[in-house]
XYZ file of C-alpha atoms in Angstrom:
697
model
C -69.464 -11.992 -52.770
C -68.343 -11.452 -49.318
C -65.964 -8.270 -48.571
C -62.462 -9.038 -47.257
C -61.900 -9.014 -43.717
C -65.689 -10.014 -43.024
C -65.974 -12.078 -39.962
C -68.704 -14.637 -39.900
C -69.957 -17.470 -37.946
C -70.599 -21.223 -39.410
C -71.166 -24.441 -37.553
C -69.945 -23.100 -34.340
C -66.858 -21.504 -35.515
C -65.731 -18.113 -36.533
C -64.103 -17.466 -39.896
C -62.485 -14.261 -41.570
C -62.528 -13.772 -45.429
C -59.033 -13.223 -46.592
C -59.603 -13.185 -50.481
C -62.832 -13.576 -52.462
C -63.942 -13.727 -56.073
C -67.089 -15.062 -57.853
C -65.849 -18.785 -57.647
C -63.235 -19.123 -54.707
C -63.216 -17.416 -51.269
C -60.266 -17.867 -49.116
C -61.047 -18.424 -45.208
C -59.272 -18.853 -42.125
C -60.384 -20.115 -38.596
C -60.137 -17.517 -36.046
C -59.968 -19.985 -33.028
C -57.500 -22.658 -34.609
C -53.929 -22.395 -33.098
C -52.634 -24.085 -36.242
C -54.926 -22.537 -38.639
C -53.910 -22.070 -42.329
C -56.062 -20.405 -45.418
C -58.460 -22.802 -46.844
C -60.636 -22.390 -50.016
C -64.328 -22.699 -50.051
C -66.803 -22.327 -52.878
C -68.279 -18.908 -53.153
C -71.639 -20.237 -54.278
C -71.989 -22.783 -51.353
C -71.017 -19.891 -48.920
C -73.669 -17.743 -50.302
C -76.333 -20.521 -50.154
C -75.316 -21.020 -46.528
C -75.833 -17.264 -45.903
C -79.177 -17.262 -47.588
C -80.399 -20.082 -45.480
C -79.271 -18.508 -42.243
C -76.501 -21.179 -41.463
C -74.041 -18.654 -41.795
C -74.132 -15.033 -40.449
C -71.850 -12.121 -40.179
C -70.743 -11.342 -36.589
C -68.540 -8.591 -35.046
C -64.817 -8.861 -35.422
C -63.523 -10.158 -31.929
C -60.232 -8.451 -32.565
C -61.582 -5.213 -33.228
C -60.383 -3.735 -30.044
C -56.776 -4.676 -30.675
C -56.943 -3.317 -34.513
C -58.150 -0.122 -32.899
C -55.347 0.016 -30.136
C -52.710 2.606 -29.577
C -48.942 1.595 -29.607
C -46.522 4.052 -28.214
C -43.431 4.365 -30.239
C -41.201 3.951 -27.063
C -43.196 0.652 -25.828
C -41.983 -3.013 -26.131
C -45.219 -3.664 -27.777
C -44.583 -1.350 -30.639
C -41.054 -2.704 -31.134
C -42.395 -6.484 -31.212
C -44.894 -5.310 -33.661
C -42.397 -3.545 -35.960
C -40.174 -6.429 -35.931
C -42.598 -8.871 -36.927
C -43.946 -6.608 -39.649
C -40.410 -6.362 -41.119
C -40.416 -10.067 -41.430
C -43.724 -10.716 -43.272
C -44.474 -7.282 -45.149
C -42.963 -8.529 -48.449
C -45.200 -11.652 -48.648
C -48.473 -10.775 -47.057
C -49.897 -8.567 -49.920
C -48.839 -11.250 -52.582
C -51.948 -13.298 -53.666
C -49.863 -16.522 -53.902
C -49.349 -16.510 -50.092
C -52.799 -18.308 -49.813
C -51.550 -21.212 -51.871
C -50.084 -24.154 -49.926
C -47.572 -24.925 -52.683
C -46.122 -21.440 -53.173
C -46.354 -20.144 -49.500
C -43.508 -22.543 -48.619
C -41.077 -20.946 -51.383
C -42.389 -17.337 -50.083
C -41.466 -18.323 -46.558
C -38.241 -19.938 -47.404
C -37.236 -16.408 -49.248
C -37.911 -14.714 -46.005
C -35.641 -17.174 -44.082
C -32.770 -16.195 -46.440
C -33.233 -12.652 -45.824
C -33.582 -12.538 -41.925
C -32.475 -14.256 -39.318
C -35.314 -16.022 -38.052
C -37.341 -19.316 -38.083
C -39.864 -21.093 -40.200
C -42.170 -21.337 -37.097
C -41.846 -17.587 -36.439
C -42.827 -16.604 -40.121
C -45.918 -19.115 -39.918
C -47.051 -17.766 -36.491
C -46.802 -14.049 -37.643
C -48.688 -14.976 -40.783
C -51.421 -16.745 -38.810
C -51.829 -14.132 -36.405
C -51.872 -11.383 -39.194
C -54.701 -13.344 -40.964
C -56.620 -13.996 -37.998
C -56.678 -10.585 -36.241
C -57.619 -8.476 -39.199
C -54.795 -8.185 -41.612
C -53.395 -4.841 -40.436
C -50.139 -3.961 -38.669
C -51.917 -3.949 -35.292
C -52.703 -7.705 -35.698
C -49.048 -8.184 -34.680
C -49.358 -6.539 -31.313
C -48.459 -8.849 -28.492
C -51.209 -9.492 -25.993
C -49.570 -7.846 -22.977
C -53.076 -6.474 -21.776
C -53.812 -10.105 -20.768
C -50.637 -10.494 -18.695
C -50.862 -10.278 -14.969
C -54.438 -11.570 -14.492
C -55.640 -8.004 -13.749
C -58.549 -8.168 -11.421
C -58.088 -11.519 -10.205
C -57.043 -12.358 -6.458
C -53.788 -14.317 -5.850
C -53.569 -17.249 -3.676
C -50.369 -16.929 -1.349
C -48.460 -20.062 -0.798
C -46.268 -18.395 1.827
C -45.217 -15.173 3.247
C -45.114 -12.578 0.795
C -42.753 -9.663 0.172
C -39.226 -9.346 1.069
C -37.550 -10.252 4.387
C -37.797 -7.733 7.419
C -34.547 -5.716 7.649
C -35.345 -3.406 10.761
C -38.075 -5.181 12.528
C -37.675 -8.255 14.158
C -39.764 -11.529 13.218
C -41.202 -12.579 9.674
C -44.097 -10.757 8.104
C -47.598 -12.174 9.143
C -49.340 -14.050 6.106
C -52.680 -12.313 5.801
C -55.462 -15.167 5.961
C -59.186 -14.669 5.298
C -60.083 -14.106 9.028
C -57.512 -11.223 9.395
C -58.863 -9.728 6.094
C -62.247 -9.990 8.065
C -60.777 -8.227 10.863
C -59.294 -5.414 8.520
C -62.779 -4.958 6.937
C -64.465 -4.704 10.225
C -61.977 -1.947 11.365
C -62.362 -0.021 8.273
C -65.789 -0.226 8.128
C -66.774 1.042 11.897
C -63.544 3.250 12.584
C -62.888 4.832 9.241
C -66.015 4.834 7.097
C -68.624 5.256 9.578
C -66.795 7.319 12.226
C -68.436 10.689 12.847
C -65.083 12.008 14.283
C -63.227 11.565 11.202
C -60.996 9.100 12.340
C -57.775 8.465 10.142
C -56.708 5.276 8.424
C -53.923 5.203 11.169
C -56.471 5.365 13.791
C -58.762 2.435 12.268
C -55.463 0.231 12.251
C -54.925 0.895 15.864
C -58.583 -0.164 16.384
C -57.604 -3.551 14.373
C -54.678 -4.143 16.586
C -57.157 -4.190 19.573
C -59.327 -6.610 17.780
C -56.324 -8.772 16.732
C -55.002 -8.737 20.161
C -58.342 -9.976 21.513
C -58.619 -12.768 19.176
C -54.975 -14.086 18.768
C -53.386 -12.788 21.817
C -49.713 -12.122 20.339
C -46.925 -12.223 22.767
C -44.576 -10.113 20.879
C -45.020 -6.637 19.204
C -43.726 -7.757 15.752
C -46.367 -10.735 15.457
C -49.115 -8.066 14.457
C -49.903 -7.444 10.580
C -48.176 -4.257 9.818
C -49.804 -1.136 8.986
C -48.501 -1.156 5.438
C -50.723 -4.681 4.964
C -53.449 -2.689 6.456
C -53.219 0.116 4.128
C -52.735 -2.251 0.964
C -55.925 -3.803 1.807
C -57.788 -0.598 2.164
C -56.502 0.684 -1.214
C -57.325 -2.559 -2.830
C -60.757 -3.152 -1.642
C -62.120 0.418 -1.481
C -62.343 2.897 -4.169
C -61.252 6.571 -3.373
C -64.644 7.795 -4.527
C -66.298 5.335 -2.247
C -64.257 6.380 0.815
C -64.945 9.928 0.431
C -68.666 9.545 -0.068
C -68.929 7.349 2.946
C -67.072 9.402 5.268
C -68.983 12.756 4.204
C -72.455 13.588 5.278
C -74.808 14.311 2.646
C -74.974 18.131 3.567
C -70.988 18.398 3.106
C -70.880 16.118 0.124
C -73.488 17.952 -1.629
C -71.972 21.353 -0.834
C -68.430 20.847 -1.114
C -67.348 17.640 -2.994
C -70.017 16.747 -5.631
C -69.312 17.520 -9.314
C -70.759 20.665 -10.468
C -72.839 19.768 -13.553
C -74.806 22.649 -14.226
C -72.849 24.260 -16.060
C -52.780 4.546 -62.351
C -54.461 0.776 -63.541
C -51.320 -1.206 -63.967
C -50.425 -0.590 -60.323
C -53.801 -1.755 -59.080
C -55.496 -5.160 -59.310
C -59.125 -4.381 -58.425
C -61.489 -2.045 -56.503
C -60.189 -0.780 -53.333
C -56.541 -1.088 -53.995
C -55.748 2.471 -54.154
C -57.654 5.677 -53.794
C -56.438 9.131 -54.798
C -57.422 12.257 -52.648
C -57.161 15.685 -53.438
C -58.742 19.055 -52.886
C -59.461 22.250 -54.999
C -61.279 25.579 -54.657
C -64.328 25.551 -56.773
C -64.643 28.673 -59.252
C -67.955 29.677 -58.013
C -68.931 32.347 -55.358
C -71.707 31.115 -52.864
C -74.132 32.863 -50.462
C -74.779 32.311 -47.005
C -77.749 29.956 -45.983
C -78.853 32.317 -43.489
C -79.067 35.286 -45.818
C -78.512 35.156 -49.535
C -77.956 38.736 -49.720
C -74.386 37.699 -48.040
C -71.569 36.428 -50.071
C -69.322 33.937 -48.357
C -66.838 33.256 -50.892
C -65.575 30.110 -52.736
C -66.049 26.488 -51.434
C -63.406 23.672 -50.858
C -64.211 20.539 -52.695
C -62.349 17.195 -52.055
C -62.673 13.992 -53.886
C -61.467 10.416 -53.182
C -61.649 8.358 -56.453
C -60.796 4.750 -56.850
C -57.969 4.305 -59.206
C -59.021 0.949 -60.820
C -62.875 1.903 -61.518
C -62.601 5.796 -61.500
C -65.435 5.537 -59.007
C -65.914 8.667 -56.951
C -65.905 6.793 -53.297
C -66.101 9.903 -51.125
C -66.346 13.650 -51.187
C -66.274 16.762 -48.812
C -67.992 20.219 -50.057
C -67.335 23.034 -47.323
C -65.564 25.854 -46.318
C -62.657 24.006 -44.478
C -59.373 24.818 -46.249
C -57.331 21.919 -47.777
C -56.009 20.258 -44.546
C -55.948 17.239 -42.424
C -59.382 17.836 -40.882
C -60.984 18.310 -44.231
C -59.118 15.279 -45.763
C -60.208 13.036 -42.803
C -63.883 14.129 -43.590
C -63.610 13.016 -47.254
C -62.087 9.761 -46.159
C -64.959 9.265 -43.552
C -67.246 9.860 -46.081
C -65.770 7.298 -48.197
C -66.157 4.582 -45.475
C -69.737 5.658 -44.761
C -73.070 4.516 -46.132
C -74.099 6.843 -49.155
C -77.765 6.216 -48.976
C -78.292 8.216 -45.646
C -75.897 10.990 -46.796
C -77.873 11.595 -49.861
C -81.033 11.460 -48.049
C -79.981 14.141 -45.935
C -79.800 16.295 -49.289
C -83.141 15.456 -50.354
C -81.650 12.871 -53.146
C -83.047 9.292 -53.274
C -80.810 6.394 -54.217
C -80.362 2.787 -53.570
C -77.066 1.083 -52.258
C -76.301 -0.223 -55.506
C -76.338 3.247 -56.985
C -73.156 4.233 -54.983
C -71.875 1.101 -53.145
C -68.392 2.481 -51.999
C -68.307 1.849 -48.425
C -65.054 1.176 -46.892
C -61.441 1.988 -46.647
C -58.855 1.129 -49.401
C -55.623 -0.596 -49.171
C -53.541 2.413 -49.967
C -54.237 6.256 -50.442
C -52.129 8.502 -52.774
C -52.184 12.113 -51.445
C -50.278 15.324 -51.305
C -47.634 15.875 -49.050
C -49.573 18.468 -47.040
C -52.571 16.652 -45.844
C -51.317 13.120 -44.990
C -47.982 13.774 -43.739
C -47.373 13.641 -40.046
C -48.345 11.738 -36.790
C -51.863 12.383 -37.357
C -52.295 9.610 -40.081
C -51.271 6.977 -37.565
C -54.552 5.781 -37.029
C -55.084 5.101 -40.890
C -52.004 3.066 -40.865
C -52.128 1.147 -37.425
C -55.667 0.703 -36.956
C -56.990 0.211 -40.523
C -54.112 -1.031 -42.185
C -54.092 1.605 -45.129
C -51.132 2.337 -46.908
C -50.232 6.049 -47.109
C -48.446 7.095 -50.547
C -47.507 10.940 -50.596
C -46.858 12.353 -54.218
C -43.612 14.329 -54.740
C -43.703 18.038 -54.298
C -45.114 19.985 -57.359
C -46.195 16.902 -59.189
C -49.888 17.015 -59.535
C -49.756 14.622 -62.464
C -48.965 11.815 -60.049
C -52.860 12.051 -59.083
C -53.910 12.495 -62.624
C -57.311 10.706 -61.888
C -58.493 12.919 -59.256
C -56.899 16.231 -60.793
C -58.550 15.601 -64.157
C -61.881 14.988 -62.433
C -61.556 18.403 -60.916
C -61.703 19.910 -64.340
C -64.422 17.666 -65.582
C -66.986 18.501 -62.813
C -66.271 22.388 -62.764
C -67.064 22.162 -66.363
C -70.474 20.546 -65.673
C -71.793 22.910 -63.204
C -70.397 26.124 -64.556
C -72.964 26.575 -67.235
C -75.827 26.474 -64.744
C -74.321 28.584 -61.758
C -73.952 32.429 -61.325
C -71.213 34.083 -59.726
C -68.703 31.767 -61.583
C -64.916 33.062 -61.391
C -64.057 34.751 -64.635
C -60.601 36.059 -64.447
C -59.808 38.673 -61.689
C -62.823 40.826 -60.652
C -62.430 43.743 -62.729
C -62.460 47.344 -61.270
C -63.201 49.239 -64.654
C -66.299 51.403 -64.601
C -69.400 49.735 -66.200
C -67.842 46.103 -65.873
C -69.954 44.344 -63.338
C -68.454 42.149 -60.700
C -69.304 38.433 -61.370
C -69.139 37.927 -57.371
C -72.299 40.104 -56.953
C -74.165 37.247 -59.365
C -73.775 34.637 -56.704
C -76.919 32.797 -55.883
C -76.162 29.358 -54.828
C -75.847 28.337 -51.108
C -73.502 25.632 -49.852
C -76.299 23.051 -49.822
C -77.540 24.189 -53.283
C -73.799 23.537 -54.535
C -73.442 20.368 -52.614
C -76.634 18.878 -54.294
C -74.972 20.089 -57.791
C -71.874 18.169 -56.882
C -73.531 14.949 -55.521
C -75.851 14.653 -58.833
C -72.879 15.137 -60.950
C -70.871 12.270 -59.025
C -73.845 10.034 -59.248
C -74.063 10.654 -63.060
C -70.427 10.066 -63.262
C -70.328 6.988 -61.549
C -73.321 5.381 -63.156
C -73.165 6.749 -66.674
C -69.873 8.350 -67.680
C -68.293 6.444 -70.632
C -64.475 6.593 -69.973
C -62.953 6.894 -73.513
C -59.264 6.948 -72.534
C -59.789 4.216 -69.631
C -56.661 1.715 -69.745
C -58.217 -1.508 -69.923
C -56.550 -4.654 -68.895
C -56.142 -7.671 -71.300
C -58.797 -9.770 -69.313
C -61.617 -7.232 -69.362
C -64.500 -8.586 -71.567
C -65.377 -6.867 -74.864
C -68.965 -6.362 -74.040
C -67.982 -4.565 -70.570
C -68.370 -0.803 -70.930
C -65.970 1.740 -69.572
C -68.345 3.097 -66.926
C -67.197 3.358 -63.128
C -70.083 1.578 -61.730
C -69.753 -1.183 -64.265
C -65.922 -1.444 -63.930
C -66.446 -1.499 -60.059
C -68.841 -4.308 -60.042
C -66.697 -6.565 -62.472
C -63.795 -6.023 -60.394
C -65.347 -7.232 -57.158
C -66.691 -10.165 -58.883
C -63.669 -11.004 -60.893
C -60.794 -9.416 -58.991
C -59.777 -9.276 -55.353
C -61.635 -6.485 -53.686
C -59.318 -4.807 -51.471
C -61.999 -2.557 -49.666
C -62.053 -3.112 -45.950
C -65.118 -2.991 -43.954
C -64.908 -1.291 -40.454
C -67.838 0.380 -38.337
C -68.751 3.638 -39.774
C -68.691 5.725 -36.444
C -65.467 4.361 -35.193
C -63.794 5.261 -38.650
C -65.392 8.984 -38.227
C -64.074 9.532 -34.738
C -60.741 7.734 -35.107
C -59.689 9.940 -38.153
C -60.644 13.070 -36.191
C -57.439 14.980 -34.871
C -56.404 13.815 -31.233
C -54.792 15.790 -28.498
C -54.199 15.310 -24.800
C -56.676 17.103 -22.654
C -56.166 17.745 -18.943
C -58.811 16.874 -15.992
C -59.567 18.867 -12.865
C -62.851 19.239 -10.789
C -63.892 21.911 -13.398
C -64.197 19.310 -16.210
C -61.964 17.996 -19.055
C -60.114 21.135 -20.424
C -59.243 21.398 -24.175
C -57.793 24.365 -25.632
C -59.395 26.322 -22.710
C -62.916 24.670 -22.994
C -64.489 22.586 -20.378
C -66.233 19.366 -21.031
C -68.236 16.738 -19.201
C -69.948 13.458 -19.619
C -72.077 10.900 -17.552
C -69.374 8.255 -17.650
C -66.836 10.664 -16.132
C -69.321 11.982 -13.619
C -70.112 8.492 -12.552
C -66.502 7.745 -12.116
C -66.160 10.604 -9.871
C -63.548 12.289 -12.034
C -64.940 15.746 -11.042
C -65.336 15.373 -7.173
C -63.880 18.130 -5.468
C -61.353 15.938 -4.041
C -57.715 14.936 -5.208
C -56.934 11.463 -6.220
C -60.218 10.382 -8.135
C -59.128 11.783 -11.549
C -56.364 11.097 -14.192
C -54.238 14.215 -14.995
C -54.514 13.824 -18.591
C -56.778 11.925 -21.354
C -56.710 11.319 -25.001
C -59.403 13.055 -26.798
C -60.505 13.606 -30.505
C -62.143 16.699 -31.676
C -63.809 18.063 -34.908
C -62.464 21.254 -35.970
C -66.003 22.452 -37.008
C -67.716 21.904 -33.796
C -66.619 22.937 -30.349
C -69.463 21.701 -28.450
C -68.692 18.150 -28.529
C -65.265 16.110 -28.160
C -64.725 12.342 -27.832
C -62.850 10.788 -25.068
C -60.856 7.457 -25.065
C -60.766 6.192 -21.637
C -58.645 2.981 -22.636
C -56.121 3.164 -25.352
C -56.258 -0.377 -26.005
C -59.912 -0.299 -26.862
C -61.955 1.444 -29.617
C -64.455 2.786 -26.886
C -65.199 6.347 -26.494
C -67.214 8.846 -24.521
C -68.965 11.654 -26.169
C -68.228 14.695 -24.017
C -70.258 18.051 -24.224
C -69.477 21.705 -23.375
C -70.269 22.790 -19.933
C -71.994 25.770 -18.772
C -68.413 27.375 -17.734
C -67.464 27.375 -21.376
C -70.874 28.381 -22.684
C -69.448 31.484 -24.391
C -67.634 28.903 -26.957
C -71.075 27.380 -27.725
C -71.867 26.997 -31.557
C -68.168 27.904 -32.418
C -65.642 26.221 -34.419
C -62.124 25.500 -32.782
C -60.685 28.220 -35.088
C -63.225 30.786 -33.776
C -62.294 29.487 -30.235
C -58.609 29.889 -30.729
C -59.049 33.621 -32.000
C -61.102 34.323 -28.972
C -59.005 32.643 -26.510
C -55.851 34.645 -28.190
C -57.793 38.040 -27.944
C -58.690 37.348 -24.438
C -55.282 36.354 -23.289
C -54.001 39.651 -25.142
C -56.447 41.660 -23.322
C -55.663 40.046 -19.870
C -51.829 40.573 -20.558
C -52.436 44.283 -21.206
C -54.460 44.561 -17.944
C -52.072 42.965 -15.760
C -49.121 44.915 -17.075
C -51.332 47.918 -16.121
C -52.080 46.636 -12.846
C -48.407 45.808 -11.964
C -47.394 49.496 -12.866
C -50.326 50.790 -10.860
C -49.745 48.482 -7.791
C -46.089 49.600 -7.638
C -47.308 53.305 -7.446
C -49.911 52.239 -4.675
C -47.156 50.487 -2.813
C -45.073 53.610 -3.028
C -47.952 55.955 -1.516
C -48.710 53.349 1.232
C -45.121 53.642 2.169
C -45.052 57.424 2.096
C -47.825 57.327 4.424
C -46.547 54.745 6.732
C -43.338 56.904 6.869
C -45.091 59.947 7.691
C -46.868 58.235 10.445
C -43.704 56.788 11.995
C -42.161 60.353 11.885
C -45.334 61.748 13.773
C -44.806 59.200 16.630
C -44.371 60.966 19.779
C -41.819 60.444 22.483
C -43.981 58.421 25.283
C -41.532 59.058 27.966
C -42.333 56.973 31.188
C -45.789 55.902 29.837
C -45.842 52.206 30.348
C -47.213 49.665 27.754
C -49.841 48.638 30.184
C -51.191 51.957 30.662
C -51.332 52.383 26.844
C -53.167 49.247 26.486
C -55.710 50.085 29.190
C -57.054 53.081 27.520
C -57.728 51.652 24.271
C -61.567 51.339 24.627
C -61.736 55.121 26.143
C -59.418 56.379 23.504
C -61.744 54.773 20.964
C -64.774 56.426 22.256
C -63.140 59.983 21.946
C -61.838 59.382 18.492
C -65.305 58.226 17.520
C -67.082 61.354 19.050
C -64.500 63.718 17.244
C -65.315 61.831 14.008
C -69.053 62.406 14.489
C -68.746 66.035 15.109
C -66.417 66.565 12.162
C -68.682 64.760 9.735
C -71.940 66.535 10.986
C -70.353 70.110 10.735
C -69.269 69.268 6.948
C -72.847 68.576 6.347
C -74.858 71.211 8.665
C -72.246 74.044 7.754
C -74.033 77.377 8.725
C -74.888 80.105 5.854
C -72.678 83.096 6.204
C -74.150 86.364 7.319
C -74.806 89.485 5.153
C -76.030 90.225 1.595
C -74.440 88.544 -1.332
C -73.624 90.633 -4.303
C -76.296 90.632 -6.912
C -75.304 90.015 -10.510
C -77.963 90.590 -13.168
C -78.714 88.324 -15.948
C -80.617 91.010 -18.148
C -80.534 94.776 -18.673
C -82.569 96.774 -16.217
C -84.881 97.714 -19.189
C -85.418 94.304 -20.304
C -88.674 92.052 -19.045
C -88.288 89.117 -20.962
C -86.710 86.323 -18.998
C -87.234 83.380 -21.546
C -84.242 81.484 -22.844
C -82.548 83.504 -25.826
C -83.068 82.598 -29.216
C -79.620 81.700 -30.652
C -80.690 80.965 -34.459
C -79.651 84.177 -35.877
C -76.181 84.307 -34.118
C -75.663 80.709 -35.002
C -76.218 81.169 -38.829
C -74.586 84.599 -39.547
C -71.650 83.362 -41.019
C -73.540 81.209 -43.355
C -76.059 83.886 -44.365
C -73.224 86.214 -45.232
C -71.650 83.456 -47.350
C -74.895 83.118 -49.239
C -75.229 86.681 -49.528
């Protein structure tokens, strides 16, 4: 059975799956301007896929689904206005039925001042472009025919207000003269001629060809400059106007360096975290106790399948919650293979994002979850404060999974550590590493998904009597007989899109984020780091992983899902291998140290200036009265005066080094008595330990 949102090609057309069960699949033609949902037999589609007549293809509207929409932009307002019109009917299964769709549209017309054509246009756009809020974004990026030359039908621009005559129409022949002047007098000039000089060169060529009679009949300098900026990239200009030696030395980049509320699988996930009741040891040395790990679980409400998890030391936060959600959308076979656990796709088939996520107010409350809402069409539901029972499924599973591993683990929490003599601290019994503990959790999850009998499962009336209440069985039955709401998106894009995002600055040193510098081949090739202004943006949007400083991901175009991996440069090598939390602590310590040194420097500099002023003032007081000596005479004797001063300096320096010994005998001071003949170093042992010997006596 095809998953919702799958795009496939059939008979030269592209279709999107809007709804599917074992009997019927509802599709929509992506290319039809008047397309409506159509029903197809599921078995027939599966046969076409088996024969190769139908194939899954990439979503042509994925870039728009991933686009950013600024809250102050016109596109954001258009999207929100359209969503308010159709949001109450798009999630209703009846919307796919032609007979019932009209009644739903008339209901909207009675609630909003709009037209039937607008409602149908928004519905069609929503279905064709991925069934997310972002599907309603207008195609402003297609406006203006970016990159295409315009054909002028007359003189362009406003009329002249100061100069006489009318603007000269730039023809292909004049553009040829522009190019000749720029190439010869600006780009290839060894004398570094300016663009204004190249324009004067053009005027000579223009005069020789057209012989204008009036000064105003020449193309203006502004027209010439516009042509140059349009046809020649700044990096190309710099490279061609600079010799290889100068470019390589001064300009080139430096690179060294609960069930009633859900209808089927994927309708709602619950996510929560807990601190496991066990102490772990380090993977580097098992003698080091590293504390208790944090465990996140993502559980499907309908089937009770554990769809994703996170085990680590990152505290409950947005970052760790996103890692758990990314794991929920990822392939579980490769994840288990990394842990040495062999499974098949059918053993853990939960790869995708749900229709809604229920979470605490802490992790998924704020601007950072906009990617989940706008890009992937996930609805965020926040539980009230101090209401853990709102997520009873995942909360109960925490207790269950801990009851499973505690009998077999050492270092399990048993109340507060006792300080009584003779009572062993249970923390000292820790033996599991984070990898060992993760494998225990994964094995427990696999058993839960495949074998746990849910005795208190709230069964719907249409569930067969012979269907066991086992998560995997419920999941499979729900996909076959209910509408599956799990959405498919590229795994890598989901993982990166859910990372925290921040604006970074760009300079010739690299892309700066939190004081660390990064670079990438794409930015190098674009010329961002050339040591010349104008070739780089001031700020760019990047995503970063709290656990790994060495790499960030740059989004060059906010309207596309493309990203550039950027690595740490040699300038920031001191941060290599750190987490961003460690980087922030290190930068804070460095800033404090530098502030202390700067404060000390300012105080001592003030003292220095005071002393220098005293010396200068004393020198001014010693200035003699020159009388009738002229300035010319004083300047004329500088060389002779310098030689005399140098001679005195030499004599004074030599006298200090070769100072003569004083005449006469020096007083003799005897180190020993006259009757003693032993000049060896005295033995001080007895005197050193006299007090100790007396005490012993």
